[in-house]
Amino acid sequence: MKLLVVEDEHRIAGALKKGLEQEGYIVDVAYTGTDGYDMAATVPYDLIVLDLMLPGMDGTTVTKKLREESIHTPILMLTARGQVADKVAGLSAGADDYLAKPFAFEELLARVRAVTRRPRETASTVLSAEGLTLDITTYQVARDGTSITLSSKEYALLEYLLRNSGRVLTKDQIIDHVWDYDADVLPNTVEVYIRNLRKKIDIPFPDKPALIHTTRGFGYSIGTPHV
Ligand code: CA
């Protein structure tokens, strides 16, 4: 899951990035409303944590402009405590939820999880494909009951493949979703991580069908292709 944090207070932005990365999210940061808007309009994020009071363009305007351009990325708005009018303005502009500052990180995390889960309208927190399971709340991965240990990047890659099970994903799509903005990623890097993932989820199970498929010249997919 890739998140964008738009927050002009560098200390808060840094703490959010660090905390969310420890939870397995890929996090980009923007320090002005204008930069936040530009990034949200071009990169496919799973969620935007958006401060209300920002230089350049405030959070309500960013939300309104994104929604006008049919960008429906979920938005969690950060407001100052007691600014009820601002909260209402943010929600009516198209934000999905809000959180009043100051907040405990655990509370933010709970909201992030709730908002990112909401559009899928599923109570299940387990993604799966043909005997492989990935639990997004416990980070446990297993194939036919055998537990599998993944690095955080392998986990993020597998989660992205599973969320798009049966679809061929290009290397560019994978890079956009699994690596952050500052990362120096070459298409070859994706191949390396796919190979590592195969070593853990396919090669140790020679009697089972391979889960990760390569579509030469296009990209990679997991599970049975959609017909
Ligand atoms: Ca601010």
Coordinates of N, CA and C and ligand atoms in Angstrom, one line a residue:
M1 N 0.8 -1.2 0.0 CA 0.0 0.0 0.0 C 0.9 1.2 0.0
K2 N 0.6 2.1 -0.9 CA 1.4 3.3 -1.0 C 0.6 4.6 -0.6
L3 N 1.2 5.3 0.4 CA 0.5 6.5 0.9 C 1.2 7.8 0.6
L4 N 0.4 8.9 0.5 CA 1.0 10.2 0.4 C 0.7 11.0 1.7
V5 N 1.7 11.5 2.3 CA 1.5 12.4 3.5 C 1.7 13.8 3.1
V6 N 0.7 14.7 3.2 CA 0.9 16.1 2.8 C 0.8 16.9 4.2
E7 N 2.0 17.4 4.6 CA 2.1 18.0 5.9 C 3.3 19.0 5.9
D8 N 3.0 20.2 6.2 CA 4.1 21.2 6.1 C 5.0 21.2 7.4
E9 N 4.5 20.7 8.5 CA 5.4 20.6 9.6 C 6.3 19.4 9.5
H10 N 7.6 19.7 9.2 CA 8.5 18.6 8.9 C 8.6 17.6 10.0
R11 N 8.5 18.0 11.2 CA 8.7 17.0 12.3 C 7.5 16.0 12.3
I12 N 6.3 16.5 12.1 CA 5.2 15.6 12.0 C 5.2 14.7 10.8
A13 N 5.6 15.3 9.6 CA 5.7 14.6 8.4 C 6.7 13.5 8.5
G14 N 7.9 13.8 9.1 CA 8.9 12.8 9.3 C 8.5 11.6 10.2
A15 N 7.8 12.0 11.3 CA 7.3 11.0 12.2 C 6.3 10.1 11.6
L16 N 5.4 10.7 10.8 CA 4.4 9.9 10.1 C 5.0 8.9 9.1
K17 N 5.9 9.4 8.3 CA 6.6 8.6 7.3 C 7.3 7.4 8.0
K18 N 8.0 7.7 9.1 CA 8.8 6.6 9.7 C 7.8 5.6 10.4
G19 N 6.8 6.1 11.1 CA 5.8 5.2 11.7 C 5.1 4.4 10.7
L20 N 4.6 5.0 9.6 CA 3.9 4.2 8.6 C 4.7 3.2 7.9
E21 N 6.0 3.6 7.7 CA 6.9 2.6 7.0 C 7.2 1.4 7.9
Q22 N 7.2 1.7 9.2 CA 7.4 0.5 10.1 C 6.2 -0.4 10.1
E23 N 5.1 0.1 9.6 CA 3.9 -0.7 9.5 C 3.8 -1.4 8.1
G24 N 4.8 -1.2 7.3 CA 4.8 -1.8 6.0 C 4.3 -1.0 4.9
Y25 N 3.9 0.2 5.1 CA 3.4 1.1 4.0 C 4.6 1.7 3.3
I26 N 4.4 2.1 2.0 CA 5.3 2.9 1.3 C 4.8 4.3 1.3
V27 N 5.7 5.2 1.7 CA 5.2 6.6 2.0 C 6.0 7.6 1.3
D28 N 5.3 8.5 0.5 CA 5.9 9.7 0.0 C 5.4 10.9 0.8
V29 N 6.2 12.0 0.8 CA 5.8 13.1 1.6 C 5.8 14.4 0.7
A30 N 4.8 15.2 0.9 CA 4.8 16.6 0.2 C 4.7 17.6 1.3
Y31 N 5.3 18.7 1.2 CA 5.3 19.7 2.3 C 4.5 20.9 2.0
T32 N 3.9 21.0 0.8 CA 3.0 22.1 0.4 C 1.8 21.5 -0.2
G33 N 0.7 22.2 -0.2 CA -0.6 21.8 -0.8 C -0.4 21.6 -2.3
T34 N 0.4 22.5 -2.9 CA 0.6 22.5 -4.4 C 1.4 21.2 -4.8
D35 N 2.4 20.9 -4.1 CA 3.2 19.7 -4.4 C 2.3 18.4 -4.1
G36 N 1.6 18.5 -3.0 CA 0.7 17.4 -2.7 C -0.3 17.1 -3.8
Y37 N -0.9 18.2 -4.3 CA -1.9 18.1 -5.3 C -1.2 17.5 -6.6
D38 N 0.0 18.0 -7.0 CA 0.7 17.5 -8.2 C 1.0 16.0 -8.0
M39 N 1.5 15.6 -6.9 CA 1.8 14.2 -6.7 C 0.6 13.3 -6.7
A40 N -0.5 13.8 -6.0 CA -1.7 13.0 -5.9 C -2.4 12.8 -7.3
A41 N -2.1 13.8 -8.1 CA -2.8 13.8 -9.5 C -2.0 12.9 -10.4
T42 N -0.7 12.6 -10.1 CA 0.0 11.8 -11.1 C 0.4 10.4 -10.6
V43 N 0.5 10.2 -9.3 CA 0.9 8.9 -8.8 C -0.3 8.2 -8.2
P44 N -0.5 6.9 -8.5 CA -1.7 6.2 -8.0 C -1.5 5.7 -6.5
Y45 N -1.8 6.6 -5.6 CA -1.7 6.3 -4.1 C -3.0 5.5 -3.7
D46 N -2.8 4.8 -2.6 CA -3.9 4.0 -2.0 C -4.6 4.9 -1.0
L47 N -3.9 5.9 -0.4 CA -4.5 6.8 0.5 C -3.7 8.1 0.6
I48 N -4.4 9.2 0.9 CA -3.6 10.5 1.1 C -4.0 10.9 2.6
V49 N -2.9 11.2 3.4 CA -3.1 11.8 4.7 C -2.8 13.3 4.4
L50 N -3.8 14.1 4.6 CA -3.8 15.5 4.1 C -4.0 16.5 5.2
D51 N -3.0 17.3 5.5 CA -3.2 18.3 6.5 C -4.1 19.4 6.0
L52 N -4.9 20.0 6.8 CA -5.8 21.0 6.4 C -5.1 22.4 6.1
M53 N -4.3 22.8 7.0 CA -3.6 24.1 6.9 C -2.3 23.9 6.2
L54 N -2.2 24.3 5.0 CA -0.9 24.1 4.2 C -0.6 25.3 3.4
P55 N 0.7 25.5 3.2 CA 1.1 26.6 2.3 C 0.8 26.2 0.9
G56 N 0.6 27.2 0.0 CA 0.3 27.0 -1.4 C -1.2 26.7 -1.7
M57 N -1.7 25.7 -1.1 CA -3.1 25.3 -1.4 C -3.6 24.6 -0.1
D58 N -4.7 25.0 0.4 CA -5.1 24.3 1.7 C -5.7 22.9 1.4
G59 N -5.9 22.1 2.4 CA -6.3 20.7 2.2 C -7.7 20.6 1.6
T60 N -8.6 21.5 1.9 CA -9.9 21.5 1.3 C -9.9 21.7 -0.2
T61 N -9.0 22.7 -0.6 CA -8.9 23.0 -2.0 C -8.3 21.8 -2.8
V62 N -7.2 21.2 -2.1 CA -6.6 20.1 -2.7 C -7.6 19.0 -3.0
T63 N -8.4 18.7 -1.9 CA -9.5 17.6 -2.0 C -10.5 17.9 -3.1
K64 N -10.9 19.2 -3.1 CA -11.9 19.6 -4.1 C -11.4 19.4 -5.6
K65 N -10.2 19.9 -5.8 CA -9.6 19.8 -7.1 C -9.4 18.4 -7.5
L66 N -8.9 17.5 -6.6 CA -8.7 16.1 -7.0 C -10.0 15.5 -7.4
R67 N -11.1 15.7 -6.6 CA -12.4 15.1 -6.8 C -13.0 15.6 -8.2
E68 N -12.7 16.9 -8.4 CA -13.2 17.5 -9.7 C -12.5 16.8 -10.9
E69 N -11.3 16.3 -10.7 CA -10.6 15.6 -11.8 C -10.8 14.1 -11.7
S70 N -11.9 13.7 -11.0 CA -12.2 12.3 -10.8 C -11.1 11.4 -10.3
I71 N -10.3 12.0 -9.4 CA -9.3 11.2 -8.7 C -9.9 10.9 -7.3
H72 N -10.3 9.6 -7.1 CA -11.0 9.3 -5.9 C -10.2 8.6 -4.8
T73 N -8.9 8.8 -4.8 CA -8.0 8.3 -3.8 C -8.6 8.6 -2.4
P74 N -8.8 7.7 -1.5 CA -9.3 8.0 -0.2 C -8.4 9.1 0.5
I75 N -9.1 10.0 1.2 CA -8.3 11.1 1.9 C -8.7 11.1 3.3
L76 N -7.7 11.1 4.1 CA -7.8 11.3 5.6 C -7.3 12.7 5.9
M77 N -8.2 13.5 6.4 CA -7.8 14.9 6.6 C -7.4 15.2 8.0
L78 N -6.3 15.9 8.2 CA -5.9 16.3 9.6 C -6.3 17.7 9.9
T79 N -7.1 17.9 11.0 CA -7.5 19.2 11.3 C -7.1 19.6 12.7
A80 N -7.1 20.8 13.0 CA -6.8 21.2 14.4 C -8.0 21.0 15.2
R81 N -7.8 20.6 16.5 CA -8.9 20.3 17.4 C -9.9 21.5 17.5
G82 N -11.2 21.2 17.4 CA -12.2 22.2 17.6 C -12.6 22.9 16.3
Q83 N -11.9 22.7 15.2 CA -12.3 23.4 14.0 C -13.4 22.7 13.3
V84 N -14.6 22.7 13.9 CA -15.7 22.0 13.4 C -16.1 22.4 12.0
A85 N -16.0 23.7 11.7 CA -16.4 24.2 10.4 C -15.4 23.7 9.4
D86 N -14.1 23.6 9.7 CA -13.1 23.1 8.8 C -13.3 21.7 8.5
K87 N -13.7 20.9 9.5 CA -13.9 19.5 9.4 C -15.1 19.3 8.4
V88 N -16.2 20.0 8.6 CA -17.3 19.9 7.7 C -17.0 20.3 6.3
A89 N -16.2 21.3 6.1 CA -15.8 21.8 4.8 C -15.0 20.7 4.1
G90 N -14.1 20.1 4.9 CA -13.2 19.0 4.3 C -14.0 17.8 3.9
L91 N -14.9 17.4 4.7 CA -15.8 16.2 4.4 C -16.7 16.5 3.2
S92 N -17.2 17.8 3.1 CA -18.1 18.1 2.0 C -17.3 18.3 0.7
A93 N -16.0 18.6 0.8 CA -15.2 18.7 -0.4 C -14.8 17.3 -0.9
G94 N -15.0 16.3 -0.1 CA -14.8 14.9 -0.6 C -13.8 14.1 0.2
A95 N -13.4 14.6 1.3 CA -12.5 13.8 2.2 C -13.3 12.6 2.7
D96 N -12.6 11.5 3.1 CA -13.3 10.3 3.5 C -13.4 10.2 5.0
D97 N -12.5 10.9 5.7 CA -12.5 10.8 7.2 C -11.6 12.0 7.6
Y98 N -11.6 12.3 8.9 CA -10.8 13.3 9.4 C -10.3 12.9 10.8
L99 N -9.2 13.5 11.2 CA -8.6 13.2 12.5 C -8.1 14.6 13.1
A100 N -8.5 14.9 14.3 CA -8.1 16.1 14.9 C -6.7 16.0 15.6
K101 N -5.9 17.1 15.3 CA -4.6 17.1 16.0 C -4.7 17.7 17.4
P102 N -3.9 17.3 18.3 CA -2.9 16.3 18.2 C -3.6 14.9 18.4
F103 N -3.0 13.9 17.7 CA -3.5 12.6 17.8 C -2.4 11.6 18.1
A104 N -2.9 10.5 18.6 CA -1.9 9.4 18.9 C -1.7 8.6 17.6
F105 N -0.4 8.2 17.4 CA -0.1 7.5 16.1 C -1.0 6.3 15.9
E106 N -1.3 5.6 17.0 CA -2.2 4.4 16.9 C -3.5 4.7 16.3
E107 N -4.0 5.9 16.7 CA -5.3 6.4 16.2 C -5.3 6.6 14.7
L108 N -4.2 7.3 14.3 CA -4.0 7.5 12.9 C -4.0 6.2 12.1
L109 N -3.2 5.3 12.7 CA -3.0 4.0 12.0 C -4.4 3.3 11.9
A110 N -5.2 3.3 12.9 CA -6.5 2.7 12.9 C -7.4 3.3 11.8
R111 N -7.3 4.7 11.6 CA -8.1 5.4 10.6 C -7.6 5.0 9.2
V112 N -6.2 4.9 9.1 CA -5.6 4.6 7.8 C -6.1 3.2 7.3
R113 N -6.1 2.3 8.3 CA -6.5 0.9 8.0 C -8.0 0.9 7.6
A114 N -8.8 1.7 8.4 CA -10.3 1.7 8.1 C -10.6 2.3 6.7
V115 N -9.9 3.4 6.4 CA -10.2 4.1 5.2 C -9.7 3.3 4.0
T116 N -8.5 2.6 4.1 CA -8.0 1.9 2.9 C -8.8 0.6 2.7
R117 N -9.5 0.1 3.8 CA -10.2 -1.1 3.6 C -11.6 -0.8 3.1
R118 N -12.2 0.4 3.4 CA -13.5 0.7 3.2 C -14.0 0.4 1.7
P119 N -13.3 0.9 0.7 CA -13.8 0.8 -0.6 C -14.0 -0.6 -1.1
R120 N -13.2 -1.5 -0.5 CA -13.3 -2.9 -1.0 C -14.5 -3.6 -0.4
E121 N -15.1 -3.0 0.6 CA -16.3 -3.5 1.2 C -16.2 -5.0 1.6
T122 N -15.1 -5.3 2.2 CA -15.0 -6.7 2.6 C -14.5 -6.8 4.0
A123 N -15.0 -7.7 4.8 CA -14.6 -7.9 6.1 C -13.3 -8.6 6.2
S124 N -13.0 -9.3 5.1 CA -11.8 -10.2 5.2 C -10.5 -9.3 5.2
T125 N -9.6 -9.8 6.0 CA -8.3 -9.1 6.0 C -7.2 -10.0 5.4
V126 N -7.7 -11.1 4.8 CA -6.8 -12.0 4.2 C -6.9 -12.0 2.7
L127 N -5.8 -11.7 2.0 CA -5.7 -11.8 0.5 C -5.2 -13.2 0.2
S128 N -5.7 -13.8 -0.9 CA -5.3 -15.1 -1.2 C -5.3 -15.4 -2.7
A129 N -4.5 -16.4 -3.0 CA -4.5 -17.0 -4.4 C -4.1 -18.4 -4.3
E130 N -5.0 -19.3 -4.7 CA -4.7 -20.8 -4.8 C -3.8 -21.3 -3.7
G131 N -4.2 -21.2 -2.4 CA -3.5 -21.8 -1.3 C -2.5 -20.8 -0.7
L132 N -2.2 -19.7 -1.3 CA -1.3 -18.7 -0.7 C -2.2 -17.7 0.0
T133 N -1.8 -17.4 1.3 CA -2.6 -16.4 2.0 C -1.7 -15.3 2.6
L134 N -2.2 -14.1 2.6 CA -1.4 -13.0 3.1 C -2.4 -12.2 4.0
D135 N -2.1 -12.1 5.3 CA -3.0 -11.5 6.3 C -2.5 -10.0 6.5
I136 N -3.4 -9.1 6.0 CA -2.9 -7.7 6.1 C -2.9 -7.1 7.5
T137 N -3.4 -7.7 8.4 CA -3.4 -7.2 9.8 C -2.2 -7.8 10.6
T138 N -1.9 -9.1 10.3 CA -0.8 -9.7 11.1 C 0.5 -9.8 10.3
Y139 N 0.4 -9.5 9.0 CA 1.5 -9.6 8.0 C 2.0 -11.0 7.8
Q140 N 1.2 -12.0 8.2 CA 1.6 -13.4 8.0 C 1.3 -13.9 6.6
V141 N 2.3 -14.6 6.1 CA 2.1 -15.1 4.7 C 2.3 -16.6 4.8
A142 N 1.5 -17.4 4.2 CA 1.6 -18.9 4.2 C 1.2 -19.5 2.9
R143 N 1.7 -20.6 2.6 CA 1.2 -21.4 1.4 C 0.9 -22.8 1.9
D144 N -0.4 -23.2 1.7 CA -0.9 -24.5 2.2 C -0.4 -24.8 3.6
G145 N -0.5 -23.8 4.5 CA -0.2 -24.0 5.9 C 1.2 -23.8 6.3
T146 N 2.1 -23.7 5.3 CA 3.5 -23.5 5.6 C 3.8 -22.0 5.6
S147 N 4.3 -21.5 6.8 CA 4.5 -20.1 6.9 C 5.7 -19.7 6.1
I148 N 5.7 -18.4 5.5 CA 6.7 -17.9 4.7 C 7.2 -16.6 5.2
T149 N 8.5 -16.4 5.3 CA 9.0 -15.1 5.8 C 9.5 -14.3 4.6
L150 N 9.0 -13.0 4.6 CA 9.3 -12.1 3.5 C 10.0 -10.9 4.1
S151 N 10.8 -10.2 3.3 CA 11.3 -8.9 3.6 C 10.2 -7.9 3.4
S152 N 10.3 -6.7 3.9 CA 9.2 -5.8 3.8 C 8.9 -5.4 2.4
K153 N 9.9 -5.3 1.5 CA 9.7 -5.0 0.1 C 9.0 -6.2 -0.6
E154 N 9.5 -7.4 -0.3 CA 8.8 -8.6 -0.9 C 7.4 -8.7 -0.5
Y155 N 7.1 -8.3 0.8 CA 5.7 -8.3 1.3 C 4.9 -7.3 0.5
A156 N 5.4 -6.1 0.3 CA 4.7 -5.1 -0.4 C 4.4 -5.5 -1.8
L157 N 5.4 -6.1 -2.5 CA 5.2 -6.6 -3.8 C 4.1 -7.7 -3.9
L158 N 4.2 -8.6 -3.0 CA 3.2 -9.7 -3.0 C 1.8 -9.1 -2.7
E159 N 1.7 -8.2 -1.8 CA 0.4 -7.6 -1.5 C -0.2 -6.9 -2.7
Y160 N 0.7 -6.2 -3.4 CA 0.2 -5.5 -4.6 C -0.3 -6.5 -5.7
L161 N 0.5 -7.6 -5.9 CA 0.1 -8.6 -6.9 C -1.2 -9.2 -6.5
L162 N -1.3 -9.5 -5.2 CA -2.6 -10.2 -4.7 C -3.8 -9.3 -4.8
R163 N -3.6 -8.0 -4.5 CA -4.7 -7.1 -4.6 C -5.2 -7.0 -6.1
N164 N -4.3 -7.4 -7.0 CA -4.7 -7.3 -8.4 C -4.6 -8.7 -9.0
S165 N -5.0 -9.7 -8.3 CA -4.9 -11.1 -8.7 C -5.5 -11.3 -10.0
G166 N -4.7 -12.1 -10.9 CA -5.3 -12.4 -12.2 C -5.0 -11.3 -13.3
R167 N -4.5 -10.1 -12.8 CA -4.2 -9.1 -13.8 C -2.7 -9.0 -14.0
V168 N -2.3 -8.7 -15.3 CA -0.9 -8.5 -15.6 C -0.5 -7.1 -15.2
L169 N 0.5 -6.9 -14.4 CA 1.0 -5.6 -13.9 C 2.3 -5.3 -14.6
T170 N 2.4 -4.1 -15.2 CA 3.7 -3.8 -15.8 C 4.7 -3.4 -14.7
K171 N 6.0 -3.4 -15.1 CA 7.1 -3.0 -14.2 C 6.8 -1.6 -13.7
D172 N 6.4 -0.7 -14.6 CA 6.1 0.7 -14.2 C 5.0 0.7 -13.1
Q173 N 4.0 0.0 -13.3 CA 2.9 -0.1 -12.3 C 3.4 -0.6 -11.0
I174 N 4.2 -1.6 -11.1 CA 4.8 -2.2 -9.8 C 5.7 -1.2 -9.1
I175 N 6.5 -0.5 -9.9 CA 7.4 0.5 -9.3 C 6.6 1.6 -8.6
D176 N 5.6 2.1 -9.4 CA 4.7 3.2 -8.8 C 4.1 2.8 -7.5
H177 N 3.7 1.5 -7.3 CA 3.0 1.1 -6.1 C 3.8 0.6 -5.0
V178 N 5.0 0.1 -5.3 CA 5.8 -0.6 -4.3 C 7.0 0.1 -3.8
W179 N 7.5 1.1 -4.6 CA 8.6 1.9 -4.2 C 8.2 3.3 -4.0
D180 N 8.9 4.0 -3.1 CA 8.5 5.4 -2.9 C 9.3 6.3 -3.9
Y181 N 8.8 7.6 -3.9 CA 9.2 8.6 -4.8 C 10.7 8.8 -4.9
D182 N 11.4 8.7 -3.7 CA 12.8 8.9 -3.7 C 13.7 7.7 -4.1
A183 N 13.0 6.6 -4.2 CA 13.8 5.4 -4.4 C 14.3 5.4 -5.9
D184 N 15.6 4.9 -6.0 CA 16.2 4.8 -7.3 C 15.9 3.4 -7.8
V185 N 14.9 3.3 -8.6 CA 14.5 1.9 -9.0 C 14.7 1.7 -10.5
L186 N 15.4 0.7 -10.9 CA 15.5 0.3 -12.3 C 14.5 -0.8 -12.6
P187 N 14.1 -1.0 -13.9 CA 13.2 -2.1 -14.2 C 13.8 -3.4 -13.8
N188 N 15.1 -3.5 -13.8 CA 15.8 -4.7 -13.4 C 15.6 -5.0 -11.9
T189 N 15.4 -4.0 -11.1 CA 15.1 -4.2 -9.7 C 13.8 -5.0 -9.5
V190 N 12.8 -4.7 -10.3 CA 11.6 -5.5 -10.2 C 11.8 -7.0 -10.5
E191 N 12.6 -7.2 -11.5 CA 12.9 -8.6 -11.9 C 13.6 -9.3 -10.7
V192 N 14.5 -8.6 -10.0 CA 15.2 -9.2 -8.9 C 14.2 -9.6 -7.8
Y193 N 13.3 -8.6 -7.5 CA 12.4 -8.9 -6.4 C 11.4 -10.0 -6.8
I194 N 11.0 -10.1 -8.1 CA 10.1 -11.1 -8.5 C 10.8 -12.5 -8.3
R195 N 12.1 -12.5 -8.7 CA 12.9 -13.7 -8.6 C 13.0 -14.2 -7.1
N196 N 13.2 -13.2 -6.2 CA 13.3 -13.5 -4.8 C 12.0 -14.0 -4.3
L197 N 10.9 -13.4 -4.7 CA 9.6 -13.9 -4.3 C 9.3 -15.3 -4.8
R198 N 9.6 -15.6 -6.0 CA 9.5 -16.9 -6.5 C 10.2 -18.0 -5.7
K199 N 11.4 -17.6 -5.3 CA 12.2 -18.5 -4.4 C 11.5 -18.8 -3.1
K200 N 10.7 -17.9 -2.7 CA 10.0 -18.2 -1.4 C 8.6 -18.8 -1.5
I201 N 7.9 -18.4 -2.6 CA 6.5 -18.8 -2.7 C 6.2 -19.9 -3.7
D202 N 7.1 -20.1 -4.7 CA 6.9 -21.1 -5.7 C 7.9 -22.2 -5.7
I203 N 9.2 -21.9 -5.7 CA 10.2 -22.9 -5.8 C 10.2 -24.0 -4.7
P204 N 9.9 -23.5 -3.4 CA 9.8 -24.6 -2.3 C 8.5 -25.5 -2.4
F205 N 7.7 -25.2 -3.4 CA 6.5 -26.0 -3.6 C 6.4 -26.6 -5.0
P206 N 7.3 -27.5 -5.3 CA 7.4 -28.0 -6.7 C 6.2 -28.8 -7.1
D207 N 5.5 -29.4 -6.2 CA 4.3 -30.2 -6.6 C 3.1 -29.3 -6.9
K208 N 3.2 -28.0 -6.6 CA 2.0 -27.1 -6.8 C 2.2 -26.3 -8.0
P209 N 1.1 -25.8 -8.6 CA 1.3 -24.9 -9.8 C 2.0 -23.6 -9.4
A210 N 2.8 -23.1 -10.3 CA 3.5 -21.8 -10.0 C 2.5 -20.7 -9.9
L211 N 2.6 -19.8 -8.9 CA 1.7 -18.7 -8.7 C 2.0 -17.5 -9.5
I212 N 3.3 -17.2 -9.6 CA 3.7 -15.9 -10.3 C 4.0 -16.3 -11.8
H213 N 3.3 -15.5 -12.6 CA 3.4 -15.7 -14.0 C 4.1 -14.5 -14.7
T214 N 5.0 -14.8 -15.7 CA 5.6 -13.7 -16.5 C 4.9 -13.7 -17.8
T215 N 4.4 -12.5 -18.2 CA 3.9 -12.3 -19.5 C 5.0 -11.5 -20.3
R216 N 5.7 -12.2 -21.1 CA 6.9 -11.6 -21.7 C 6.6 -10.3 -22.4
G217 N 7.3 -9.2 -22.1 CA 7.1 -7.9 -22.8 C 6.0 -7.1 -22.1
F218 N 5.3 -7.7 -21.2 CA 4.3 -6.9 -20.5 C 4.5 -6.8 -19.0
G219 N 4.6 -7.9 -18.3 CA 4.8 -7.8 -16.9 C 4.5 -9.1 -16.1
Y220 N 4.0 -8.9 -14.9 CA 3.8 -10.1 -14.1 C 2.4 -10.1 -13.5
S221 N 2.0 -11.4 -13.2 CA 0.7 -11.5 -12.5 C 0.8 -12.7 -11.5
I222 N -0.3 -12.7 -10.7 CA -0.3 -13.8 -9.7 C -1.7 -14.5 -9.8
G223 N -1.7 -15.8 -9.7 CA -3.0 -16.5 -9.7 C -3.5 -16.7 -11.1
T224 N -4.7 -17.3 -11.2 CA -5.3 -17.6 -12.5 C -5.7 -16.4 -13.2
P225 N -5.2 -16.2 -14.5 CA -5.6 -15.0 -15.2 C -7.1 -14.9 -15.5
H226 N -7.5 -13.6 -15.5 CA -8.9 -13.4 -15.8 C -9.1 -13.6 -17.3
V227 N -10.2 -14.3 -17.6 CA -10.4 -14.6 -19.1 C -11.4 -13.5 -19.6
Ligands
CA1 CA -0.1 22.6 8.7

